[in-house]
Amino acid sequence: MSTSIPELTQGNVFELPEVSSPALKPEVTGEGHFPLSGRGASDLKNDQKLNVETELTGGGSYTADEEADSRVTTTTHTGVGFSPMLPQEISPLFSRRAQRSSRDHRQQALSVEAIPRQTIMKALASRPPNSANQLSSVPAPFSSFMSPPTSKDTRTGPQRLSAALSGFQLGSPPDNIPLTSRYPVLQSPCFFHQRFDDAVDIGKLLEDIVEDEWMSHSRLMQTATGVREVSKQLQRRPLKMAVRSVMIVTKARDNQLVTLTRELADWLLSTPRYGSDLGVTVYVDAKLRHSKRFNAAGLLEKEPRFEQMLKYWTPDLCWTSPENFDLVLTLGGDGTVLFTSWLFQRIVPPILSFSLGSLGFLTNFEFSQYKEQLNTVMGEAGMRVNLRMRFTCTVYRDNKEGDMEEDEQFEVLNELVIDRGLSPYVSNLELYGDNELLTVVQADGCIFSTPTGSTAYSLSAGGSLVHPDIPAILLTPICPHTLSFRPMLLNDTMLLRVSVPKNSRATACCSFDGKGRVELKQGDHVTIAASQYPFPTVLSRPTDWFDSISRTLRWNSRGAQQKGWDEGMVKDDGEDEGWDIDTVDSGVYSAESSVSTSPTRRQMSTSS
């Protein structure tokens, strides 16, 4: 059973559900890309499933009062993860129907500062930055999950995570201590790979947040600011670290790249590093275990010690133990990079992408030079890392009883697309920013893109190119019904919510980075917020982004450049010959003379 928000009506007092013993049991079934959390995960075929069931018992109190002057509901309550919603006037620009629909959605909407349950669970399962000595502040089940397994523990990663979630309680204790105080890990504005700890001063960032009165009361602002500041610290100097385990992600359905994967794995395994006569541990796709092209048996015959160094990754391993990998190498195009983001729905290792696809906005390393480039990154020179912004998108369902139930959650690198799907009708969507009704979208759909995704679907729909370092959310309509609905940039600290009105003629469809297509029915909505789990990419040079758009889009390039005007033609003897026809004599293009260049004025001055 999913967590629900009680219906708000005037003068009623509700019990806020409190979790006492949640039966959070991630069950991995089938084969796919990555585990999905939530009630609707089982509806997505060919994807990894993570079914999270929650058992609720009674808890705190929840009160609501609705004013009679068309103001939206003001709520006050006690409990975990909620904060009051302020009253807001409904704009007279919208019709009464839109006002009623807006008011209904506001009554059901979570507070801007409310934390989705899946966000809390992912944070508790993640290691807080620079806090190896703070495991005592993490719930005991997650502390054991985060620690390396003992020799007696034969459980797999998913089994250990399932046990950790099953033994964890989200409910408030009797003294109503806030969740963030009970578990300081939830106070972290963002989460990143443990190998970045030495390069990031997270303590200074937390002090700045505490000293900033406005920022200290906004979780979304803390997250957006935290990601920006951590990215700045990582870009100040190269990151020098010993890379001892490398994961290789190979593009699917391209057998030629399987051969290149074997070549790369062989070189990584056999090249001596860090005082050893062998290389580093290499993880390849588990589907290559029995591949004849990859020929793992041949690698083991070449060096028997490779048996302990050649390992295989699965989507489960990426979900439960992302910090097992010091570096991830992708062989393919942008789709392979997006698939890598799809795999790591929590902490992401640094990503180095080789260009072996078609376009390659995100792949700036040439595979023909992989030996020199990897020797540089894994050697004394180190690597420069850029943290790319991701979105946390959470789907909420209307259970037809006035309650909103949390459903799937996705970490998105490129964009969230909401369109009309198979419906012949124009989409009718209500867009809210921090629970304020911004506009009603009437179009084929709309795109919410990260700066990374500005070169993808958003660009095709007329959106602008945005540098990855610019903190913004791109809103790009798809064939809007009004010509004045133009693409725009929104603040990355804003919580966006897109709702399908209950009186809408049709449903809407969401796709997350082109995957996980989900239908939004009447009354459902999806939220978009800056993610606590940014996507770190290794830079080949400081001008990576400009190089990529110049290479792929031919940005600001033309067939022939305009010739310059020389001062004259120089003969062999060095004498300046000058021009036979000069623009100064015509009086049309002269910029040096104060005389008007108008032909009429010039003719009049000559005749006089």
CSV table of N, CA and C in Angstrom, one decimal, residues 248-365:
chain,number,residue,atom,x,y,z
A,248,ILE,N,33.0,-1.0,-17.6
A,248,ILE,CA,32.8,-0.7,-19.1
A,248,ILE,C,31.4,-1.0,-19.5
A,249,VAL,N,30.7,0.1,-20.0
A,249,VAL,CA,29.3,0.0,-20.5
A,249,VAL,C,29.4,0.0,-22.0
A,250,THR,N,28.9,-1.1,-22.6
A,250,THR,CA,29.0,-1.2,-24.1
A,250,THR,C,27.7,-1.0,-24.7
A,251,LYS,N,27.6,-0.3,-25.8
A,251,LYS,CA,26.4,-0.1,-26.6
A,251,LYS,C,25.8,-1.4,-27.0
A,252,ALA,N,24.5,-1.5,-26.8
A,252,ALA,CA,23.7,-2.8,-27.1
A,252,ALA,C,23.6,-2.9,-28.6
A,253,ARG,N,23.5,-4.1,-29.1
A,253,ARG,CA,23.2,-4.4,-30.5
A,253,ARG,C,24.2,-3.9,-31.4
A,254,ASP,N,25.5,-4.0,-31.0
A,254,ASP,CA,26.6,-3.6,-31.9
A,254,ASP,C,27.8,-4.5,-31.6
A,255,ASN,N,27.8,-5.6,-32.3
A,255,ASN,CA,28.8,-6.6,-32.1
A,255,ASN,C,30.3,-6.2,-32.3
A,256,GLN,N,30.4,-5.1,-33.1
A,256,GLN,CA,31.8,-4.6,-33.4
A,256,GLN,C,32.3,-4.0,-32.1
A,257,LEU,N,31.4,-3.4,-31.3
A,257,LEU,CA,31.9,-2.8,-30.0
A,257,LEU,C,32.2,-3.9,-29.0
A,258,VAL,N,31.7,-5.1,-29.1
A,258,VAL,CA,32.1,-6.2,-28.2
A,258,VAL,C,33.6,-6.5,-28.4
A,259,THR,N,34.0,-6.5,-29.6
A,259,THR,CA,35.4,-6.7,-29.9
A,259,THR,C,36.3,-5.6,-29.3
A,260,LEU,N,35.8,-4.4,-29.4
A,260,LEU,CA,36.6,-3.3,-28.8
A,260,LEU,C,36.6,-3.3,-27.3
A,261,THR,N,35.5,-3.8,-26.7
A,261,THR,CA,35.4,-4.0,-25.3
A,261,THR,C,36.4,-5.0,-24.8
A,262,ARG,N,36.6,-6.1,-25.5
A,262,ARG,CA,37.6,-7.1,-25.2
A,262,ARG,C,39.0,-6.5,-25.2
A,263,GLU,N,39.3,-5.7,-26.3
A,263,GLU,CA,40.6,-5.1,-26.4
A,263,GLU,C,40.9,-4.2,-25.3
A,264,LEU,N,39.9,-3.4,-24.9
A,264,LEU,CA,40.0,-2.4,-23.8
A,264,LEU,C,40.2,-3.1,-22.5
A,265,ALA,N,39.4,-4.2,-22.3
A,265,ALA,CA,39.5,-4.9,-21.0
A,265,ALA,C,40.8,-5.6,-20.9
A,266,ASP,N,41.3,-6.2,-22.0
A,266,ASP,CA,42.6,-6.8,-22.0
A,266,ASP,C,43.7,-5.8,-21.6
A,267,TRP,N,43.7,-4.7,-22.2
A,267,TRP,CA,44.7,-3.6,-21.9
A,267,TRP,C,44.7,-3.2,-20.4
A,268,LEU,N,43.4,-3.0,-19.9
A,268,LEU,CA,43.3,-2.5,-18.5
A,268,LEU,C,43.8,-3.6,-17.6
A,269,LEU,N,43.5,-4.8,-17.9
A,269,LEU,CA,43.9,-5.9,-17.0
A,269,LEU,C,45.4,-6.2,-17.0
A,270,SER,N,46.0,-6.0,-18.1
A,270,SER,CA,47.5,-6.4,-18.2
A,270,SER,C,48.4,-5.2,-18.1
A,271,THR,N,48.0,-4.0,-18.1
A,271,THR,CA,48.9,-2.8,-18.0
A,271,THR,C,49.3,-2.6,-16.6
A,272,PRO,N,50.5,-2.8,-16.2
A,272,PRO,CA,50.9,-2.6,-14.7
A,272,PRO,C,50.6,-1.2,-14.2
A,273,ARG,N,50.1,-1.1,-13.0
A,273,ARG,CA,49.7,0.2,-12.4
A,273,ARG,C,49.9,0.1,-10.9
A,274,TYR,N,50.2,1.2,-10.3
A,274,TYR,CA,50.3,1.4,-8.9
A,274,TYR,C,51.1,0.4,-8.2
A,275,GLY,N,52.3,0.1,-8.7
A,275,GLY,CA,53.3,-0.8,-8.1
A,275,GLY,C,53.0,-2.3,-8.3
A,276,SER,N,52.0,-2.6,-9.1
A,276,SER,CA,51.7,-4.0,-9.3
A,276,SER,C,52.1,-4.4,-10.7
A,277,ASP,N,52.4,-5.7,-10.9
A,277,ASP,CA,52.7,-6.1,-12.3
A,277,ASP,C,51.5,-6.4,-13.1
A,278,LEU,N,50.3,-6.2,-12.5
A,278,LEU,CA,49.1,-6.3,-13.3
A,278,LEU,C,48.3,-5.0,-13.3
A,279,GLY,N,47.2,-5.0,-14.0
A,279,GLY,CA,46.4,-3.7,-14.1
A,279,GLY,C,45.4,-3.6,-13.0
A,280,VAL,N,44.2,-3.2,-13.4
A,280,VAL,CA,43.1,-2.9,-12.5
A,280,VAL,C,42.0,-3.9,-12.7
A,281,THR,N,41.1,-3.9,-11.7
A,281,THR,CA,39.9,-4.7,-11.8
A,281,THR,C,38.9,-4.2,-12.9
A,282,VAL,N,38.4,-5.0,-13.7
A,282,VAL,CA,37.5,-4.6,-14.8
A,282,VAL,C,36.2,-5.3,-14.7
A,283,TYR,N,35.1,-4.5,-14.7
A,283,TYR,CA,33.7,-5.0,-14.8
A,283,TYR,C,33.2,-4.8,-16.2
A,284,VAL,N,32.7,-5.9,-16.8
A,284,VAL,CA,32.0,-5.8,-18.1
A,284,VAL,C,30.6,-6.3,-17.9
A,285,ASP,N,29.8,-6.1,-18.9
A,285,ASP,CA,28.4,-6.4,-18.9
A,285,ASP,C,28.2,-8.0,-18.6
A,286,ALA,N,27.3,-8.3,-17.7
A,286,ALA,CA,27.2,-9.8,-17.4
A,286,ALA,C,26.7,-10.6,-18.7
A,287,LYS,N,26.1,-9.9,-19.6
A,287,LYS,CA,25.7,-10.6,-20.9
A,287,LYS,C,26.9,-11.1,-21.7
A,288,LEU,N,28.1,-10.6,-21.4
A,288,LEU,CA,29.3,-11.0,-22.1
A,288,LEU,C,30.0,-12.2,-21.5
A,289,ARG,N,29.4,-12.7,-20.4
A,289,ARG,CA,30.1,-13.8,-19.7
A,289,ARG,C,30.3,-15.0,-20.7
A,290,HIS,N,29.3,-15.3,-21.5
A,290,HIS,CA,29.4,-16.4,-22.4
A,290,HIS,C,29.5,-16.0,-23.9
A,291,SER,N,29.9,-14.8,-24.1
A,291,SER,CA,30.0,-14.3,-25.5
A,291,SER,C,31.2,-14.8,-26.2
A,292,LYS,N,31.1,-15.4,-27.4
A,292,LYS,CA,32.2,-15.9,-28.1
A,292,LYS,C,33.1,-14.8,-28.6
A,293,ARG,N,32.5,-13.6,-29.0
A,293,ARG,CA,33.3,-12.5,-29.4
A,293,ARG,C,34.2,-12.0,-28.3
A,294,PHE,N,33.6,-11.8,-27.1
A,294,PHE,CA,34.4,-11.3,-26.0
A,294,PHE,C,35.4,-12.4,-25.5
A,295,ASN,N,35.1,-13.6,-25.5
A,295,ASN,CA,36.0,-14.7,-25.3
A,295,ASN,C,36.7,-14.5,-23.9
A,296,ALA,N,35.9,-14.5,-22.8
A,296,ALA,CA,36.5,-14.4,-21.5
A,296,ALA,C,37.4,-15.5,-21.2
A,297,ALA,N,37.2,-16.7,-21.7
A,297,ALA,CA,38.0,-17.8,-21.4
A,297,ALA,C,39.4,-17.6,-22.0
A,298,GLY,N,39.5,-16.9,-23.1
A,298,GLY,CA,40.8,-16.7,-23.7
A,298,GLY,C,41.6,-15.7,-22.9
A,299,LEU,N,40.9,-14.7,-22.2
A,299,LEU,CA,41.7,-13.8,-21.3
A,299,LEU,C,42.2,-14.5,-20.1
A,300,LEU,N,41.4,-15.5,-19.6
A,300,LEU,CA,41.9,-16.2,-18.4
A,300,LEU,C,43.0,-17.2,-18.8
A,301,GLU,N,43.0,-17.7,-20.0
A,301,GLU,CA,44.1,-18.6,-20.4
A,301,GLU,C,45.4,-17.8,-20.6
A,302,LYS,N,45.3,-16.5,-21.0
A,302,LYS,CA,46.5,-15.7,-21.1
A,302,LYS,C,47.1,-15.4,-19.8
A,303,GLU,N,46.3,-15.1,-18.8
A,303,GLU,CA,46.8,-14.9,-17.4
A,303,GLU,C,45.8,-15.4,-16.4
A,304,PRO,N,46.1,-16.5,-15.7
A,304,PRO,CA,45.2,-17.1,-14.8
A,304,PRO,C,44.8,-16.1,-13.7
A,305,ARG,N,45.6,-15.2,-13.3
A,305,ARG,CA,45.3,-14.3,-12.2
A,305,ARG,C,44.2,-13.3,-12.6
A,306,PHE,N,43.9,-13.2,-13.9
A,306,PHE,CA,42.8,-12.4,-14.3
A,306,PHE,C,41.4,-12.8,-13.8
A,307,GLU,N,41.4,-14.1,-13.4
A,307,GLU,CA,40.1,-14.6,-12.9
A,307,GLU,C,39.6,-13.8,-11.7
A,308,GLN,N,40.5,-13.3,-10.9
A,308,GLN,CA,40.1,-12.5,-9.7
A,308,GLN,C,39.9,-11.0,-10.1
A,309,MET,N,40.2,-10.7,-11.3
A,309,MET,CA,40.2,-9.3,-11.7
A,309,MET,C,39.1,-9.0,-12.7
A,310,LEU,N,38.7,-10.0,-13.5
A,310,LEU,CA,37.7,-9.8,-14.5
A,310,LEU,C,36.3,-10.1,-13.8
A,311,LYS,N,35.5,-9.1,-13.7
A,311,LYS,CA,34.2,-9.3,-13.0
A,311,LYS,C,33.1,-8.8,-14.0
A,312,TYR,N,31.8,-9.0,-13.5
A,312,TYR,CA,30.7,-8.7,-14.4
A,312,TYR,C,29.7,-7.9,-13.6
A,313,TRP,N,29.2,-6.8,-14.2
A,313,TRP,CA,28.3,-5.9,-13.5
A,313,TRP,C,26.9,-6.2,-14.0
A,314,THR,N,25.9,-6.0,-13.1
A,314,THR,CA,24.5,-6.1,-13.4
A,314,THR,C,23.8,-4.9,-12.9
A,315,PRO,N,22.6,-4.6,-13.4
A,315,PRO,CA,21.8,-3.4,-12.9
A,315,PRO,C,21.6,-3.5,-11.4
A,316,ASP,N,21.5,-4.7,-10.8
A,316,ASP,CA,21.4,-4.8,-9.3
A,316,ASP,C,22.6,-4.2,-8.6
A,317,LEU,N,23.8,-4.6,-9.1
A,317,LEU,CA,25.0,-4.1,-8.5
A,317,LEU,C,25.2,-2.6,-8.7
A,318,CYS,N,24.8,-2.0,-9.8
A,318,CYS,CA,24.8,-0.6,-10.0
A,318,CYS,C,23.9,0.1,-9.0
A,319,TRP,N,22.8,-0.5,-8.6
A,319,TRP,CA,21.8,0.1,-7.7
A,319,TRP,C,22.3,0.0,-6.3
A,320,THR,N,22.8,-1.2,-5.9
A,320,THR,CA,23.1,-1.4,-4.5
A,320,THR,C,24.5,-0.9,-4.1
A,321,SER,N,25.5,-1.0,-5.0
A,321,SER,CA,26.9,-0.7,-4.7
A,321,SER,C,27.6,0.1,-5.8
A,322,PRO,N,27.1,1.4,-6.0
A,322,PRO,CA,27.7,2.2,-7.1
A,322,PRO,C,29.1,2.6,-6.8
A,323,GLU,N,29.5,2.6,-5.5
A,323,GLU,CA,30.9,3.0,-5.2
A,323,GLU,C,31.9,1.9,-5.3
A,324,ASN,N,31.5,0.7,-5.9
A,324,ASN,CA,32.4,-0.3,-6.2
A,324,ASN,C,33.3,0.1,-7.4
A,325,PHE,N,32.8,1.0,-8.2
A,325,PHE,CA,33.4,1.4,-9.4
A,325,PHE,C,34.1,2.8,-9.2
A,326,ASP,N,35.4,2.9,-9.5
A,326,ASP,CA,36.1,4.1,-9.4
A,326,ASP,C,36.0,5.0,-10.7
A,327,LEU,N,35.7,4.3,-11.8
A,327,LEU,CA,35.6,5.0,-13.1
A,327,LEU,C,34.7,4.1,-14.0
A,328,VAL,N,33.9,4.8,-14.8
A,328,VAL,CA,33.0,4.1,-15.8
A,328,VAL,C,33.4,4.6,-17.1
A,329,LEU,N,33.6,3.6,-18.0
A,329,LEU,CA,33.9,3.9,-19.4
A,329,LEU,C,32.8,3.5,-20.3
A,330,THR,N,32.3,4.4,-21.2
A,330,THR,CA,31.2,4.0,-22.1
A,330,THR,C,31.7,3.9,-23.5
A,331,LEU,N,31.3,2.9,-24.2
A,331,LEU,CA,31.6,2.7,-25.6
A,331,LEU,C,30.3,2.8,-26.4
A,332,GLY,N,30.1,3.9,-27.1
A,332,GLY,CA,28.9,4.1,-27.8
A,332,GLY,C,28.7,5.5,-28.1
A,333,GLY,N,27.4,5.9,-28.1
A,333,GLY,CA,27.1,7.3,-28.3
A,333,GLY,C,26.4,7.9,-27.1
A,334,ASP,N,25.6,9.0,-27.3
A,334,ASP,CA,24.8,9.6,-26.2
A,334,ASP,C,23.8,8.7,-25.6
A,335,GLY,N,23.2,7.8,-26.4
A,335,GLY,CA,22.3,6.8,-25.8
A,335,GLY,C,22.9,5.9,-24.8
A,336,THR,N,24.2,5.6,-25.0
A,336,THR,CA,24.9,4.7,-24.0
A,336,THR,C,25.1,5.5,-22.7
A,337,VAL,N,25.4,6.8,-22.9
A,337,VAL,CA,25.6,7.6,-21.7
A,337,VAL,C,24.3,7.8,-20.9
A,338,LEU,N,23.2,8.0,-21.6
A,338,LEU,CA,21.9,8.0,-20.9
A,338,LEU,C,21.5,6.7,-20.3
A,339,PHE,N,21.9,5.6,-20.9
A,339,PHE,CA,21.7,4.3,-20.3
A,339,PHE,C,22.5,4.2,-19.0
A,340,THR,N,23.7,4.7,-19.0
A,340,THR,CA,24.5,4.7,-17.8
A,340,THR,C,23.9,5.5,-16.7
A,341,SER,N,23.3,6.6,-17.0
A,341,SER,CA,22.6,7.4,-16.0
A,341,SER,C,21.3,6.6,-15.5
A,342,TRP,N,20.7,5.9,-16.4
A,342,TRP,CA,19.6,5.0,-16.1
A,342,TRP,C,20.0,4.0,-15.1
A,343,LEU,N,21.2,3.4,-15.2
A,343,LEU,CA,21.7,2.4,-14.3
A,343,LEU,C,21.9,2.9,-12.9
A,344,PHE,N,22.5,4.1,-12.8
A,344,PHE,CA,22.9,4.6,-11.5
A,344,PHE,C,21.8,5.6,-11.1
A,345,GLN,N,20.8,5.2,-10.4
A,345,GLN,CA,19.7,6.0,-9.9
A,345,GLN,C,20.0,6.6,-8.5
A,346,ARG,N,21.2,6.4,-8.0
A,346,ARG,CA,21.7,7.0,-6.8
A,346,ARG,C,23.0,7.7,-7.1
A,347,ILE,N,24.0,7.4,-6.3
A,347,ILE,CA,25.4,7.9,-6.5
A,347,ILE,C,25.9,7.4,-7.8
A,348,VAL,N,26.6,8.3,-8.6
A,348,VAL,CA,27.2,8.0,-9.9
A,348,VAL,C,28.7,8.1,-9.9
A,349,PRO,N,29.4,7.1,-10.3
A,349,PRO,CA,30.9,7.3,-10.4
A,349,PRO,C,31.2,8.2,-11.6
A,350,PRO,N,32.5,8.7,-11.6
A,350,PRO,CA,32.9,9.5,-12.8
A,350,PRO,C,32.7,8.8,-14.1
A,351,ILE,N,32.2,9.4,-15.1
A,351,ILE,CA,31.9,8.8,-16.4
A,351,ILE,C,32.9,9.4,-17.5
A,352,LEU,N,33.6,8.5,-18.2
A,352,LEU,CA,34.4,8.9,-19.3
A,352,LEU,C,33.9,8.2,-20.5
A,353,SER,N,33.5,9.0,-21.5
A,353,SER,CA,32.7,8.5,-22.7
A,353,SER,C,33.6,8.5,-24.0
A,354,PHE,N,33.7,7.4,-24.6
A,354,PHE,CA,34.4,7.3,-25.9
A,354,PHE,C,33.3,7.4,-27.0
A,355,SER,N,33.7,8.2,-28.0
A,355,SER,CA,32.8,8.5,-29.1
A,355,SER,C,32.8,7.4,-30.1
A,356,LEU,N,31.8,6.5,-30.0
A,356,LEU,CA,31.6,5.4,-31.0
A,356,LEU,C,30.2,5.3,-31.4
A,357,GLY,N,29.5,6.4,-31.4
A,357,GLY,CA,28.1,6.4,-31.9
A,357,GLY,C,28.0,7.3,-33.1
A,358,SER,N,26.8,7.9,-33.3
A,358,SER,CA,26.5,8.7,-34.5
A,358,SER,C,26.9,10.2,-34.3
A,359,LEU,N,26.2,10.9,-33.3
A,359,LEU,CA,26.5,12.3,-33.1
A,359,LEU,C,27.6,12.5,-32.0
A,360,GLY,N,27.1,12.3,-30.7
A,360,GLY,CA,28.1,12.4,-29.6
A,360,GLY,C,28.2,13.8,-29.0
A,361,PHE,N,27.1,14.3,-28.4
A,361,PHE,CA,27.3,15.6,-27.7
A,361,PHE,C,28.0,15.3,-26.3
A,362,LEU,N,27.8,14.1,-25.8
A,362,LEU,CA,28.4,13.8,-24.5
A,362,LEU,C,29.7,12.9,-24.6
A,363,THR,N,30.1,12.6,-25.8
A,363,THR,CA,31.2,11.7,-25.9
A,363,THR,C,32.4,12.5,-26.6
A,364,ASN,N,33.3,12.9,-25.8
A,364,ASN,CA,34.4,13.8,-26.3
A,364,ASN,C,35.8,13.1,-26.3
A,365,PHE,N,35.8,11.8,-26.1
A,365,PHE,CA,37.1,11.1,-26.1
A,365,PHE,C,37.1,10.2,-27.3
